[in-house]
Amino acid sequence: MALSFSGLSAYVKEDSRAPLFAALYNKAGALQREANIYTGIKSSVKLPYISDTVIFQTGGTCTAINASGDTTISQKQITVGHVIVDKDYCPIALEPYFTQEWLKEGALYTSEADLPAFISDMMTKMVSENVRIYDWFGTTAGNKYDGIGTKIESAGSYQTVTAQASVTTSNVIGIIDAMYQAVPGRIQMAGNKLRLFMGLEDYRIAVTAYKNANYFNNGDFQSAANNFEFIAPGTNVVVTADPGLNATYNGTHKMYLLDPKNIWLGVDGSGDDEVVDMWYEKKDRKIYATTAFKRGWQVINSNEVVRYSNF
């Protein structure tokens, strides 16, 4: 005689009390924090932009005024895309599985509070992650609004440096130096903080290269590890990792060195993308969740941006 288990399935313990694990996500970074933000845009807005040409003339004589040089007033338009994320949840669908432990006692669910809070929290986090990705290379056709990288590329006239086949520990410091050299002098002398945004893949290569070259003996290496940014030695350029530039998302290795004051983020309500509206609908016994926001980017002077891209 032997034990027979033909009528059983292999046992796998399902513990509803165990911690719930979820994929990590990317939080908003320096791009979103430091860009100029224009609120209250329902569809589009035109920002006035002024430039001037000043011509020095010979003075010291009583001659008639000879006006020269134009003061030009133009506009840059920010158009926001309307974005909405909708979900519906049926609490009853959780009942046949171990997920029933997440539900309150009783057969009738009457409130959005009857759905575990971590489900709506995950929705908020994933909206935030997608915003950070699309803020670089989102398009109106594909993602409902154009990202700042999309705007810079379409505007053209940016400063460029010599492209490489790939970014390596052997050439990344040279790439950063070349981008620094390409910054227009008037922008550098303005004294504002300049940021060089790159994807995490290239950032890790840069940190390794500077570490190997012993450039972090001033203590900035800890900042590079903890804050995902460091000041390129001897410059006012903050090298910044931004997952929105990861090749995983856009298929290219691009870097942008710019003054954050040169870019604008247009929204309707500040923080709209962080709000989830939830309600219980008695008619179909479901819980609905929706997030709605408007978003769009613009670069004022693309010729003040230094851009790098691999071959």
mmCIF file of C-alpha atoms in Angstrom:
data_model
loop_
_atom_site.group_PDB
_atom_site.id
_atom_site.type_symbol
_atom_site.label_atom_id
_atom_site.label_comp_id
_atom_site.label_asym_id
_atom_site.label_seq_id
_atom_site.Cartn_x
_atom_site.Cartn_y
_atom_site.Cartn_z
ATOM 1 C CA MET A 1 0.000 0.000 0.000
ATOM 2 C CA ALA A 2 1.141 3.569 -0.653
ATOM 3 C CA LEU A 3 -0.264 7.009 -0.206
ATOM 4 C CA SER A 4 -2.325 8.201 -3.154
ATOM 5 C CA PHE A 5 -2.785 11.870 -3.916
ATOM 6 C CA SER A 6 -4.467 11.541 -7.299
ATOM 7 C CA GLY A 7 -7.445 13.593 -6.166
ATOM 8 C CA LEU A 8 -5.360 16.504 -4.907
ATOM 9 C CA SER A 9 -3.457 19.352 -6.426
ATOM 10 C CA ALA A 10 -0.022 20.392 -5.205
ATOM 11 C CA TYR A 11 -0.375 22.660 -2.193
ATOM 12 C CA VAL A 12 0.782 26.246 -2.461
ATOM 13 C CA LYS A 13 0.232 28.404 0.583
ATOM 14 C CA GLU A 14 -1.571 31.642 -0.146
ATOM 15 C CA ASP A 15 -1.140 34.024 2.760
ATOM 16 C CA SER A 16 -3.286 37.149 2.580
ATOM 17 C CA ARG A 17 -1.501 38.489 5.659
ATOM 18 C CA ALA A 18 1.855 38.584 3.912
ATOM 19 C CA PRO A 19 3.199 41.969 2.751
ATOM 20 C CA LEU A 20 1.915 43.005 -0.664
ATOM 21 C CA PHE A 21 4.773 43.413 -3.119
ATOM 22 C CA ALA A 22 4.495 45.671 -6.147
ATOM 23 C CA ALA A 23 6.808 46.905 -8.854
ATOM 24 C CA LEU A 24 8.747 50.032 -7.932
ATOM 25 C CA TYR A 25 8.083 53.205 -9.870
ATOM 26 C CA ASN A 26 9.829 56.415 -10.863
ATOM 27 C CA LYS A 27 8.936 59.530 -8.895
ATOM 28 C CA ALA A 28 8.971 63.064 -10.271
ATOM 29 C CA GLY A 29 12.478 64.505 -10.565
ATOM 30 C CA ALA A 30 14.413 67.697 -11.222
ATOM 31 C CA LEU A 31 12.790 68.345 -14.596
ATOM 32 C CA GLN A 32 9.329 68.599 -13.046
ATOM 33 C CA ARG A 33 10.566 70.443 -9.937
ATOM 34 C CA GLU A 34 12.585 73.164 -11.647
ATOM 35 C CA ALA A 35 10.671 73.931 -14.842
ATOM 36 C CA ASN A 36 8.553 77.064 -14.941
ATOM 37 C CA ILE A 37 4.947 76.036 -14.361
ATOM 38 C CA TYR A 38 2.030 77.855 -15.953
ATOM 39 C CA THR A 39 -1.319 76.894 -14.412
ATOM 40 C CA GLY A 40 -4.916 77.408 -15.469
ATOM 41 C CA ILE A 41 -4.477 76.374 -19.112
ATOM 42 C CA LYS A 42 -7.667 74.858 -20.486
ATOM 43 C CA SER A 43 -6.427 74.325 -24.028
ATOM 44 C CA SER A 44 -3.504 76.595 -24.973
ATOM 45 C CA VAL A 45 -1.793 79.826 -24.028
ATOM 46 C CA LYS A 46 0.723 82.078 -25.766
ATOM 47 C CA LEU A 47 3.622 83.340 -23.689
ATOM 48 C CA PRO A 48 5.016 86.737 -24.757
ATOM 49 C CA TYR A 49 8.715 86.766 -25.564
ATOM 50 C CA ILE A 50 10.846 89.865 -26.121
ATOM 51 C CA SER A 51 14.259 90.289 -27.714
ATOM 52 C CA ASP A 52 16.227 93.396 -28.641
ATOM 53 C CA THR A 53 18.991 94.487 -30.990
ATOM 54 C CA VAL A 54 21.158 97.335 -29.681
ATOM 55 C CA ILE A 55 23.500 99.181 -32.068
ATOM 56 C CA PHE A 56 26.246 101.440 -30.721
ATOM 57 C CA GLN A 57 26.629 104.731 -32.605
ATOM 58 C CA THR A 58 29.016 107.644 -32.488
ATOM 59 C CA GLY A 59 28.131 110.128 -29.764
ATOM 60 C CA GLY A 60 29.544 113.406 -28.542
ATOM 61 C CA THR A 61 27.816 115.606 -31.119
ATOM 62 C CA CYS A 62 24.504 117.438 -31.289
ATOM 63 C CA THR A 63 22.966 115.447 -34.093
ATOM 64 C CA ALA A 64 19.472 114.247 -34.777
ATOM 65 C CA ILE A 65 18.444 110.923 -33.210
ATOM 66 C CA ASN A 66 19.125 108.063 -35.582
ATOM 67 C CA ALA A 67 17.041 105.213 -34.260
ATOM 68 C CA SER A 68 18.297 101.734 -35.123
ATOM 69 C CA GLY A 69 17.863 98.196 -33.894
ATOM 70 C CA ASP A 70 14.551 96.438 -33.417
ATOM 71 C CA THR A 71 12.802 95.374 -30.242
ATOM 72 C CA THR A 72 10.919 92.238 -31.220
ATOM 73 C CA ILE A 73 7.929 90.913 -29.336
ATOM 74 C CA SER A 74 6.867 87.398 -30.233
ATOM 75 C CA GLN A 75 5.000 84.509 -28.656
ATOM 76 C CA LYS A 76 5.576 80.877 -27.700
ATOM 77 C CA GLN A 77 2.500 78.716 -27.460
ATOM 78 C CA ILE A 78 1.910 75.992 -24.892
ATOM 79 C CA THR A 79 -0.805 73.558 -25.895
ATOM 80 C CA VAL A 80 -1.894 71.088 -23.248
ATOM 81 C CA GLY A 81 -3.225 67.646 -23.971
ATOM 82 C CA HIS A 82 -6.290 66.339 -22.160
ATOM 83 C CA VAL A 83 -5.391 63.102 -20.382
ATOM 84 C CA ILE A 84 -7.732 60.779 -18.532
ATOM 85 C CA VAL A 85 -7.165 57.406 -16.870
ATOM 86 C CA ASP A 86 -10.268 55.356 -16.049
ATOM 87 C CA LYS A 87 -10.579 52.135 -14.056
ATOM 88 C CA ASP A 88 -13.460 50.064 -12.760
ATOM 89 C CA TYR A 89 -13.285 47.412 -10.071
ATOM 90 C CA CYS A 90 -15.770 44.766 -9.018
ATOM 91 C CA PRO A 91 -15.180 43.850 -5.361
ATOM 92 C CA ILE A 92 -17.158 40.626 -5.873
ATOM 93 C CA ALA A 93 -14.420 39.435 -8.251
ATOM 94 C CA LEU A 94 -12.037 39.244 -5.273
ATOM 95 C CA GLU A 95 -14.246 36.819 -3.362
ATOM 96 C CA PRO A 96 -13.276 33.442 -4.944
ATOM 97 C CA TYR A 97 -9.571 33.850 -4.184
ATOM 98 C CA PHE A 98 -7.306 34.578 -1.226
ATOM 99 C CA THR A 99 -8.012 38.226 -2.041
ATOM 100 C CA GLN A 100 -11.313 37.783 -0.192
ATOM 101 C CA GLU A 101 -9.333 38.509 2.971
ATOM 102 C CA TRP A 102 -8.963 42.092 1.771
ATOM 103 C CA LEU A 103 -12.733 42.609 1.814
ATOM 104 C CA LYS A 104 -14.940 43.597 4.726
ATOM 105 C CA GLU A 105 -17.478 41.177 6.155
ATOM 106 C CA GLY A 106 -20.879 41.226 4.512
ATOM 107 C CA ALA A 107 -22.157 40.512 1.042
ATOM 108 C CA LEU A 108 -23.031 44.091 0.131
ATOM 109 C CA TYR A 109 -20.396 46.625 -0.808
ATOM 110 C CA THR A 110 -21.624 50.199 -0.686
ATOM 111 C CA SER A 111 -18.571 52.490 -0.761
ATOM 112 C CA GLU A 112 -15.285 53.045 -2.578
ATOM 113 C CA ALA A 113 -13.702 52.467 0.830
ATOM 114 C CA ASP A 114 -14.623 48.799 0.432
ATOM 115 C CA LEU A 115 -11.800 48.478 -2.105
ATOM 116 C CA PRO A 116 -8.314 48.078 -0.593
ATOM 117 C CA ALA A 117 -6.590 51.465 -0.568
ATOM 118 C CA PHE A 118 -3.370 50.085 -2.059
ATOM 119 C CA ILE A 119 -5.155 49.467 -5.375
ATOM 120 C CA SER A 120 -5.942 53.154 -5.900
ATOM 121 C CA ASP A 121 -2.509 54.055 -4.519
ATOM 122 C CA MET A 122 -0.869 51.906 -7.200
ATOM 123 C CA MET A 123 -2.910 53.678 -9.870
ATOM 124 C CA THR A 124 -1.616 57.042 -8.616
ATOM 125 C CA LYS A 125 1.981 55.815 -8.653
ATOM 126 C CA MET A 126 1.748 54.421 -12.173
ATOM 127 C CA VAL A 127 0.217 57.645 -13.493
ATOM 128 C CA SER A 128 3.181 59.466 -11.930
ATOM 129 C CA GLU A 129 5.664 57.103 -13.578
ATOM 130 C CA ASN A 130 4.112 57.456 -17.014
ATOM 131 C CA VAL A 131 4.028 61.239 -16.680
ATOM 132 C CA ARG A 132 7.754 61.250 -15.954
ATOM 133 C CA ILE A 133 8.437 59.127 -19.024
ATOM 134 C CA TYR A 134 6.172 61.063 -21.393
ATOM 135 C CA ASP A 135 7.429 64.421 -20.107
ATOM 136 C CA TRP A 136 10.467 63.783 -22.311
ATOM 137 C CA PHE A 137 9.333 62.109 -25.502
ATOM 138 C CA GLY A 138 5.577 61.901 -25.284
ATOM 139 C CA THR A 139 3.656 62.907 -28.408
ATOM 140 C CA THR A 140 0.181 64.276 -28.867
ATOM 141 C CA ALA A 141 -0.632 61.371 -31.177
ATOM 142 C CA GLY A 142 0.697 58.662 -28.912
ATOM 143 C CA ASN A 143 0.468 59.978 -25.343
ATOM 144 C CA LYS A 144 -1.925 62.952 -25.597
ATOM 145 C CA TYR A 145 0.755 65.646 -25.117
ATOM 146 C CA ASP A 146 4.230 66.561 -26.383
ATOM 147 C CA GLY A 147 7.151 66.173 -23.968
ATOM 148 C CA ILE A 148 9.966 68.682 -23.666
ATOM 149 C CA GLY A 149 12.350 66.429 -25.611
ATOM 150 C CA THR A 150 9.807 66.240 -28.420
ATOM 151 C CA LYS A 151 9.553 70.043 -28.410
ATOM 152 C CA ILE A 152 13.323 70.550 -28.450
ATOM 153 C CA GLU A 153 13.797 68.084 -31.296
ATOM 154 C CA SER A 154 11.040 69.647 -33.399
ATOM 155 C CA ALA A 155 12.259 73.206 -32.726
ATOM 156 C CA GLY A 156 15.798 72.369 -33.871
ATOM 157 C CA SER A 157 18.535 75.047 -33.736
ATOM 158 C CA TYR A 158 19.942 73.488 -30.552
ATOM 159 C CA GLN A 159 23.701 73.248 -29.997
ATOM 160 C CA THR A 160 25.245 69.872 -30.826
ATOM 161 C CA VAL A 161 28.445 68.010 -29.997
ATOM 162 C CA THR A 162 30.219 65.172 -31.763
ATOM 163 C CA ALA A 163 28.198 61.970 -31.655
ATOM 164 C CA GLN A 164 29.717 58.673 -30.563
ATOM 165 C CA ALA A 165 28.737 55.137 -31.444
ATOM 166 C CA SER A 166 27.923 54.530 -27.772
ATOM 167 C CA VAL A 167 28.475 56.059 -24.350
ATOM 168 C CA THR A 168 31.320 54.331 -22.481
ATOM 169 C CA THR A 169 33.476 54.953 -19.433
ATOM 170 C CA SER A 170 36.227 55.953 -21.867
ATOM 171 C CA ASN A 171 34.326 58.746 -23.614
ATOM 172 C CA VAL A 172 31.547 59.921 -21.274
ATOM 173 C CA ILE A 173 33.665 62.541 -19.475
ATOM 174 C CA GLY A 174 34.707 63.887 -22.871
ATOM 175 C CA ILE A 175 31.048 64.072 -23.935
ATOM 176 C CA ILE A 176 30.128 66.008 -20.795
ATOM 177 C CA ASP A 177 33.093 68.358 -21.296
ATOM 178 C CA ALA A 178 32.104 68.934 -24.930
ATOM 179 C CA MET A 179 28.529 69.751 -23.937
ATOM 180 C CA TYR A 180 29.824 72.188 -21.323
ATOM 181 C CA GLN A 181 32.022 73.863 -23.929
ATOM 182 C CA ALA A 182 29.026 74.209 -26.260
ATOM 183 C CA VAL A 183 26.915 76.182 -23.765
ATOM 184 C CA PRO A 184 26.406 79.735 -25.115
ATOM 185 C CA GLY A 185 28.516 82.121 -23.040
ATOM 186 C CA ARG A 186 25.647 84.445 -22.135
ATOM 187 C CA ILE A 187 23.741 81.508 -20.651
ATOM 188 C CA GLN A 188 26.665 80.382 -18.569
ATOM 189 C CA MET A 189 27.439 83.890 -17.323
ATOM 190 C CA ALA A 190 23.833 84.402 -16.220
ATOM 191 C CA GLY A 191 24.798 82.401 -13.157
ATOM 192 C CA ASN A 192 21.823 80.062 -13.181
ATOM 193 C CA LYS A 193 22.110 76.390 -12.374
ATOM 194 C CA LEU A 194 22.489 74.346 -15.544
ATOM 195 C CA ARG A 195 21.323 70.754 -15.688
ATOM 196 C CA LEU A 196 22.590 68.022 -17.940
ATOM 197 C CA PHE A 197 19.834 65.407 -18.122
ATOM 198 C CA MET A 198 20.683 61.869 -19.175
ATOM 199 C CA GLY A 199 19.182 58.405 -18.792
ATOM 200 C CA LEU A 200 20.085 56.166 -15.880
ATOM 201 C CA GLU A 201 22.137 53.880 -18.124
ATOM 202 C CA ASP A 202 24.432 56.718 -19.172
ATOM 203 C CA TYR A 203 24.439 58.235 -15.683
ATOM 204 C CA ARG A 204 25.795 55.029 -14.158
ATOM 205 C CA ILE A 205 28.529 55.014 -16.803
ATOM 206 C CA ALA A 206 29.368 58.650 -15.961
ATOM 207 C CA VAL A 207 29.541 57.960 -12.213
ATOM 208 C CA THR A 208 31.856 55.011 -12.835
ATOM 209 C CA ALA A 209 34.101 57.061 -15.117
ATOM 210 C CA TYR A 210 34.432 59.950 -12.640
ATOM 211 C CA LYS A 211 34.978 57.496 -9.780
ATOM 212 C CA ASN A 212 37.712 55.700 -11.699
ATOM 213 C CA ALA A 213 39.338 59.055 -12.459
ATOM 214 C CA ASN A 214 39.244 59.917 -8.725
ATOM 215 C CA TYR A 215 37.145 63.047 -9.323
ATOM 216 C CA PHE A 216 35.012 62.315 -6.292
ATOM 217 C CA ASN A 217 37.642 63.091 -3.677
ATOM 218 C CA ASN A 218 35.689 66.277 -2.890
ATOM 219 C CA GLY A 219 32.843 64.278 -1.356
ATOM 220 C CA ASP A 220 30.384 64.767 -4.215
ATOM 221 C CA PHE A 221 30.358 61.048 -4.905
ATOM 222 C CA GLN A 222 27.924 60.537 -2.020
ATOM 223 C CA SER A 223 25.546 63.019 -3.630
ATOM 224 C CA ALA A 224 25.807 61.107 -6.878
ATOM 225 C CA ALA A 225 24.835 57.925 -5.082
ATOM 226 C CA ASN A 226 22.013 59.331 -2.942
ATOM 227 C CA ASN A 227 20.448 62.031 -5.127
ATOM 228 C CA PHE A 228 21.212 60.784 -8.647
ATOM 229 C CA GLU A 229 22.991 64.011 -9.479
ATOM 230 C CA PHE A 230 26.460 65.514 -9.118
ATOM 231 C CA ILE A 231 28.231 68.676 -10.200
ATOM 232 C CA ALA A 232 30.655 68.119 -13.052
ATOM 233 C CA PRO A 233 34.024 69.142 -11.538
ATOM 234 C CA GLY A 234 34.911 72.788 -12.112
ATOM 235 C CA THR A 235 31.559 73.708 -13.683
ATOM 236 C CA ASN A 236 28.081 74.890 -12.745
ATOM 237 C CA VAL A 237 26.571 71.889 -14.535
ATOM 238 C CA VAL A 238 24.574 69.413 -12.465
ATOM 239 C CA VAL A 239 24.706 66.015 -14.159
ATOM 240 C CA THR A 240 21.263 64.536 -13.503
ATOM 241 C CA ALA A 241 19.826 61.063 -13.986
ATOM 242 C CA ASP A 242 16.305 61.016 -15.384
ATOM 243 C CA PRO A 243 14.626 57.687 -16.164
ATOM 244 C CA GLY A 244 12.472 59.437 -18.766
ATOM 245 C CA LEU A 245 15.594 59.487 -20.956
ATOM 246 C CA ASN A 246 16.308 55.787 -20.520
ATOM 247 C CA ALA A 247 16.844 53.989 -23.797
ATOM 248 C CA THR A 248 14.247 51.509 -22.509
ATOM 249 C CA TYR A 249 11.561 54.105 -23.113
ATOM 250 C CA ASN A 250 12.695 56.075 -26.147
ATOM 251 C CA GLY A 251 15.160 53.776 -27.880
ATOM 252 C CA THR A 252 17.939 56.361 -28.065
ATOM 253 C CA HIS A 253 20.748 57.734 -25.926
ATOM 254 C CA LYS A 254 20.104 61.469 -25.763
ATOM 255 C CA MET A 255 21.362 64.083 -23.301
ATOM 256 C CA TYR A 256 20.181 67.661 -22.871
ATOM 257 C CA LEU A 257 22.089 70.447 -21.129
ATOM 258 C CA LEU A 258 19.819 73.394 -20.390
ATOM 259 C CA ASP A 259 18.792 76.096 -17.975
ATOM 260 C CA PRO A 260 15.493 74.955 -16.396
ATOM 261 C CA LYS A 261 14.284 78.574 -16.599
ATOM 262 C CA ASN A 262 14.216 78.108 -20.378
ATOM 263 C CA ILE A 263 11.460 75.491 -20.294
ATOM 264 C CA TRP A 264 7.804 75.733 -19.352
ATOM 265 C CA LEU A 265 5.326 73.142 -18.155
ATOM 266 C CA GLY A 266 1.699 74.005 -18.822
ATOM 267 C CA VAL A 267 -1.075 72.495 -16.700
ATOM 268 C CA ASP A 268 -4.632 73.302 -15.722
ATOM 269 C CA GLY A 269 -4.594 72.516 -12.013
ATOM 270 C CA SER A 270 -1.338 71.946 -10.172
ATOM 271 C CA GLY A 271 -1.230 68.360 -8.916
ATOM 272 C CA ASP A 272 -4.226 67.148 -10.952
ATOM 273 C CA ASP A 273 -2.253 64.104 -12.058
ATOM 274 C CA GLU A 274 -1.841 63.072 -8.408
ATOM 275 C CA VAL A 275 -5.563 62.974 -7.623
ATOM 276 C CA VAL A 276 -7.732 59.863 -8.033
ATOM 277 C CA ASP A 277 -11.485 60.331 -7.837
ATOM 278 C CA MET A 278 -13.245 57.149 -6.676
ATOM 279 C CA TRP A 279 -16.908 56.321 -6.147
ATOM 280 C CA TYR A 280 -19.217 53.335 -5.722
ATOM 281 C CA GLU A 281 -21.872 52.958 -8.403
ATOM 282 C CA LYS A 282 -24.956 51.127 -7.099
ATOM 283 C CA LYS A 283 -26.336 50.561 -10.575
ATOM 284 C CA ASP A 284 -23.668 48.018 -11.527
ATOM 285 C CA ARG A 285 -22.118 47.398 -8.081
ATOM 286 C CA LYS A 286 -18.701 48.529 -9.188
ATOM 287 C CA ILE A 287 -16.146 50.963 -7.884
ATOM 288 C CA TYR A 288 -14.910 53.484 -10.429
ATOM 289 C CA ALA A 289 -11.658 55.453 -10.375
ATOM 290 C CA THR A 290 -10.587 58.266 -12.650
ATOM 291 C CA THR A 291 -7.659 60.650 -12.952
ATOM 292 C CA ALA A 292 -7.873 63.616 -15.317
ATOM 293 C CA PHE A 293 -5.292 66.282 -16.027
ATOM 294 C CA LYS A 294 -3.916 68.569 -18.734
ATOM 295 C CA ARG A 295 -0.233 68.814 -19.604
ATOM 296 C CA GLY A 296 2.074 70.295 -22.213
ATOM 297 C CA TRP A 297 5.662 71.537 -22.575
ATOM 298 C CA GLN A 298 7.462 74.323 -24.417
ATOM 299 C CA VAL A 299 11.065 75.475 -24.824
ATOM 300 C CA ILE A 300 11.493 79.235 -25.187
ATOM 301 C CA ASN A 301 14.951 79.355 -26.788
ATOM 302 C CA SER A 302 16.004 76.048 -28.285
ATOM 303 C CA ASN A 303 19.336 77.573 -29.385
ATOM 304 C CA GLU A 304 20.261 77.758 -25.699
ATOM 305 C CA VAL A 305 19.955 73.979 -25.332
ATOM 306 C CA VAL A 306 22.933 71.662 -25.891
ATOM 307 C CA ARG A 307 21.902 68.261 -27.163
ATOM 308 C CA TYR A 308 23.856 65.024 -27.510
ATOM 309 C CA SER A 309 22.793 61.850 -29.302
ATOM 310 C CA ASN A 310 24.627 58.662 -30.285
ATOM 311 C CA PHE A 311 25.135 57.879 -33.959
#
